[in-house]
Short mmCIF file of C-alpha atoms in Angstrom, two decimals:
data_model
loop_
_atom_site.label_atom_id
_atom_site.label_comp_id
_atom_site.label_asym_id
_atom_site.label_seq_id
_atom_site.Cartn_x
_atom_site.Cartn_y
_atom_site.Cartn_z
CA UNK A 1372 104.73 103.89 85.30
CA UNK A 1373 106.76 102.79 88.27
CA UNK A 1374 105.49 100.28 90.80
CA UNK A 1375 106.94 98.74 93.92
CA UNK A 1376 106.10 95.28 95.19
CA UNK A 1377 106.74 94.10 98.71
CA UNK A 1378 105.84 90.72 100.17
CA UNK A 1379 104.55 89.06 102.21
CA UNK A 1380 101.98 91.45 103.69
CA UNK A 1381 101.98 89.72 107.06
CA UNK A 1382 104.35 87.23 108.64
CA UNK A 1383 104.46 85.39 111.95
CA UNK A 1384 107.80 83.82 112.76
CA UNK A 1385 109.19 82.08 115.86
CA UNK A 1386 112.16 83.49 117.75
CA UNK A 1387 115.42 82.20 116.32
CA UNK A 1388 114.03 81.53 112.84
CA UNK A 1389 115.47 83.18 109.71
CA UNK A 1390 113.82 86.03 107.81
CA UNK A 1391 113.73 87.08 104.19
CA UNK A 1392 111.60 89.99 102.98
CA UNK A 1393 111.72 90.87 99.31
CA UNK A 1394 111.07 94.13 97.50
CA UNK A 1395 111.12 94.73 93.76
CA UNK A 1396 110.64 97.86 91.71
CA UNK A 1397 109.36 98.07 88.15
CA UNK A 1398 109.46 100.84 85.57
CA UNK A 1399 112.68 102.57 86.60
CA UNK A 1400 116.40 101.96 86.46
CA UNK A 1401 119.06 102.40 89.12
CA UNK A 1402 116.68 103.51 91.86
CA UNK A 1403 117.77 104.32 95.40
CA UNK A 1404 116.23 101.65 97.61
CA UNK A 1405 115.39 101.80 101.30
CA UNK A 1406 114.24 99.55 104.13
CA UNK A 1407 112.39 101.20 107.02
CA UNK A 1408 110.90 99.85 110.22
CA UNK A 1409 107.97 101.44 112.01
CA UNK A 1410 107.07 100.68 115.61
CA UNK A 1411 103.43 101.07 116.65
CA UNK A 1412 102.44 104.75 116.86
CA UNK A 1413 105.89 105.93 115.82
CA UNK A 1414 107.54 107.39 112.76
CA UNK A 1415 109.70 105.45 110.33
CA UNK A 1416 113.26 104.46 111.18
CA UNK A 1417 115.67 104.03 108.28
CA UNK A 1418 117.44 100.66 108.48
CA UNK A 1419 119.31 100.34 105.19
CA UNK A 1420 119.65 102.17 101.93
CA UNK A 1421 121.29 101.30 98.62
CA UNK A 1422 122.37 103.46 95.71
CA UNK A 1423 123.37 100.55 93.46
CA UNK A 1424 123.82 96.79 93.08
CA UNK A 1425 125.82 95.39 95.95
CA UNK A 1426 126.03 98.77 97.68
CA UNK A 1427 124.40 98.72 101.11
CA UNK A 1428 124.59 101.33 103.85
CA UNK A 1429 123.33 100.57 107.34
CA UNK A 1430 121.93 103.35 109.50
CA UNK A 1431 121.54 101.50 112.78
CA UNK A 1432 123.29 98.44 114.24
CA UNK A 1433 120.89 95.55 114.53
CA UNK A 1434 120.09 91.92 113.99
CA UNK A 1435 119.22 92.49 110.34
CA UNK A 1436 121.08 92.67 107.04
CA UNK A 1437 120.19 93.77 103.53
CA UNK A 1438 121.30 92.79 100.05
CA UNK A 1439 120.75 94.09 96.54
CA UNK A 1440 121.48 91.24 94.14
CA UNK A 1441 119.85 92.97 91.18
CA UNK A 1442 119.24 96.59 90.21
CA UNK A 1443 115.59 96.57 91.23
CA UNK A 1444 115.59 93.97 93.99
CA UNK A 1445 116.19 94.69 97.66
CA UNK A 1446 116.13 91.97 100.32
CA UNK A 1447 115.96 92.29 104.10
CA UNK A 1448 117.24 89.28 106.03
CA UNK A 1449 117.98 87.92 109.45
CA UNK A 1450 119.68 84.68 110.46
CA UNK A 1451 117.92 84.51 113.84
CA UNK A 1452 114.93 86.67 114.67
CA UNK A 1453 114.52 88.32 118.05
CA UNK A 1454 111.26 89.39 119.70
CA UNK A 1455 112.39 93.00 119.27
CA UNK A 1456 112.44 92.55 115.48
CA UNK A 1457 108.64 92.66 115.40
CA UNK A 1458 107.28 95.67 113.56
CA UNK A 1459 106.01 97.10 110.30
CA UNK A 1460 108.69 96.95 107.59
CA UNK A 1461 108.50 99.22 104.59
CA UNK A 1462 110.48 99.20 101.37
CA UNK A 1463 110.77 102.40 99.34
CA UNK A 1464 112.49 103.72 96.24
CA UNK A 1465 113.47 107.16 95.04
CA UNK A 1466 115.29 108.77 92.15
CA UNK A 1467 117.97 110.58 94.14
CA UNK A 1468 116.79 113.59 96.14
CA UNK A 1469 113.19 113.45 94.95
CA UNK A 1470 110.25 112.01 96.84
CA UNK A 1471 110.18 108.38 97.96
CA UNK A 1472 107.56 105.84 96.93
CA UNK A 1473 106.64 103.17 99.43
CA UNK A 1474 105.46 99.60 99.24
CA UNK A 1475 102.46 98.44 101.22
CA UNK A 1476 104.60 97.07 104.03
CA UNK A 1477 105.09 93.78 105.84
CA UNK A 1478 103.79 93.35 109.36
CA UNK A 1479 106.21 90.99 111.11
CA UNK A 1480 105.32 89.39 114.42
CA UNK A 1481 108.01 87.40 116.15
CA UNK A 1482 106.58 84.95 118.69
CA UNK B 1246 116.21 111.91 116.59
CA UNK B 1247 113.38 113.67 114.78
CA UNK B 1248 114.12 117.26 113.82
CA UNK B 1249 110.48 118.31 113.68
CA UNK B 1250 107.74 118.93 116.22
CA UNK B 1251 104.08 118.37 115.39
CA UNK B 1252 100.89 118.23 117.49
CA UNK B 1253 99.99 114.58 118.12
CA UNK B 1254 96.43 114.95 116.85
CA UNK B 1255 93.99 117.38 115.20
CA UNK B 1256 90.36 117.39 114.13
CA UNK B 1257 88.90 119.13 111.10
CA UNK B 1258 85.37 119.34 109.70
CA UNK B 1259 84.76 117.85 106.29
CA UNK B 1260 84.87 120.49 103.56
CA UNK B 1261 86.94 122.92 105.62
CA UNK B 1262 90.63 123.67 105.20
CA UNK B 1263 92.94 121.57 107.37
CA UNK B 1264 96.03 123.45 108.55
CA UNK B 1265 98.76 121.25 109.98
CA UNK B 1266 101.63 123.05 111.72
CA UNK B 1267 105.21 121.89 112.04
CA UNK B 1268 108.22 123.34 113.86
CA UNK B 1269 111.72 122.67 112.54
CA UNK B 1270 113.77 125.30 114.34
CA UNK B 1271 117.13 123.54 113.79
CA UNK B 1272 116.75 123.09 110.05
CA UNK B 1273 119.92 123.73 108.03
CA UNK B 1274 120.11 125.90 104.96
CA UNK B 1275 120.24 123.02 102.50
CA UNK B 1276 117.64 120.81 104.14
CA UNK B 1277 114.22 120.41 102.57
CA UNK B 1278 110.88 120.09 104.32
CA UNK B 1279 108.82 117.11 103.16
CA UNK B 1280 105.27 116.12 103.99
CA UNK B 1281 103.97 112.56 103.77
CA UNK B 1282 100.81 110.96 105.01
CA UNK B 1283 100.09 107.41 106.09
CA UNK B 1284 96.69 105.84 106.11
CA UNK B 1285 96.40 103.06 108.65
CA UNK B 1286 98.62 100.03 107.90
CA UNK B 1287 99.66 101.29 104.47
CA UNK B 1288 102.89 102.68 103.11
CA UNK B 1289 103.36 106.46 103.41
CA UNK B 1290 102.28 108.66 100.51
CA UNK B 1291 104.26 111.68 99.36
CA UNK B 1292 102.35 114.97 99.49
CA UNK B 1293 104.67 117.90 98.87
CA UNK B 1294 108.10 119.31 99.67
CA UNK B 1295 109.83 122.69 99.67
CA UNK B 1296 113.02 124.54 100.53
CA UNK B 1297 112.23 128.24 100.95
CA UNK B 1298 109.30 129.21 98.80
CA UNK B 1299 105.68 128.28 99.28
CA UNK B 1300 104.61 125.34 97.15
CA UNK B 1301 101.27 124.13 95.81
CA UNK B 1302 100.22 121.00 93.99
CA UNK B 1303 97.00 119.12 93.36
CA UNK B 1304 96.96 117.70 96.87
CA UNK B 1305 98.02 120.54 99.16
CA UNK B 1306 99.85 123.80 99.77
CA UNK B 1307 103.01 124.21 101.82
CA UNK B 1308 103.67 127.51 103.55
CA UNK B 1309 107.23 127.94 104.90
CA UNK B 1310 108.03 130.88 107.16
CA UNK B 1311 110.70 133.31 106.06
CA UNK B 1312 113.12 132.12 108.75
CA UNK B 1313 112.33 128.50 107.74
CA UNK B 1314 111.82 127.49 111.36
CA UNK B 1315 108.26 126.36 110.81
CA UNK B 1316 105.82 125.41 108.09
CA UNK B 1317 102.14 124.66 107.58
CA UNK B 1318 100.56 122.07 105.34
CA UNK B 1319 97.16 123.13 104.04
CA UNK B 1320 94.58 120.71 102.68
CA UNK B 1321 92.13 123.20 101.14
CA UNK B 1322 88.94 121.12 101.23
CA UNK B 1323 89.35 118.18 103.57
CA UNK B 1324 87.43 114.98 102.88
CA UNK B 1325 86.93 111.89 105.01
CA UNK B 1326 89.61 110.16 102.93
CA UNK B 1327 92.15 112.66 104.23
CA UNK B 1328 92.02 111.06 107.68
CA UNK B 1329 95.59 109.84 108.21
CA UNK B 1330 98.81 110.46 110.10
CA UNK B 1331 100.67 113.39 108.53
CA UNK B 1332 104.44 113.51 108.82
CA UNK B 1333 106.51 116.67 108.55
CA UNK B 1334 110.07 115.67 107.77
CA UNK B 1335 113.38 117.35 107.13
CA UNK B 1336 115.95 115.71 104.91
CA UNK B 1337 119.50 114.88 105.87
CA UNK B 1338 122.16 114.50 103.24
CA UNK B 1339 123.76 111.09 103.11
CA UNK B 1340 126.70 109.78 101.15
CA UNK B 1341 126.49 109.70 97.36
CA UNK B 1342 124.23 112.77 97.29
CA UNK B 1343 121.36 110.73 98.64
CA UNK B 1344 118.97 112.14 101.24
CA UNK B 1345 117.56 110.59 104.38
CA UNK B 1346 114.18 111.63 105.67
CA UNK B 1347 114.17 112.05 109.46
CA UNK B 1348 110.73 110.88 110.57
CA UNK B 1349 108.94 111.98 113.75
CA UNK B 1350 105.68 110.65 115.18
CA UNK B 1351 103.46 112.85 112.98
CA UNK B 1352 100.00 114.36 113.49
CA UNK B 1353 96.94 112.16 113.44
CA UNK B 1354 94.38 114.18 111.47
CA UNK B 1355 90.77 113.13 111.87
CA UNK B 1356 88.25 114.57 109.43
CA UNK B 1357 84.75 114.65 110.90
CA UNK B 1358 81.52 114.70 108.86
#
């Protein structure tokens, strides 16, 4: 069966520090991978998606970047965090147009 | 911008059917309606999706109106574990035949004993 791992679960980082959130998927090949951000009390905002290794599409301009160095690994990064980068970050995978499966999320607080 | 409208919150008695409405009046002919739910501080969980016809699975039923401008998610026998935020979402086609889910704020469903 397929599983998705996302870590860390919580993170507190100072303004201006770098960020690296990692997501890996097991039990499937060539998944579509997604990074979402969720503000408190709001729905999910798609940040990046990837349909293959090295292929990244960005949905909104921001202080973040994403990379897919391996088929089942998706990384969200920032060189210098801003206060506005705080939020709940979710990684997800899907097999094309079918339903998406989410990780447990990372709660990032930038102080 | 979200393409769906949902009530911000609803209550339902345990054991009764929970009916969650959703308006999506601008939905396009090839866009699907998806329902997810999110229990506090966890990743969202897929429930069901549909295009035109009503759908049923082990979790819920989805009733889509004939004009496709609205739908209702039905949880037939709500339990306390069904307390969550329920998102009604329409899909948007991206490049490479991928689909983006346009998320709104959802409905907070509270099941009361």
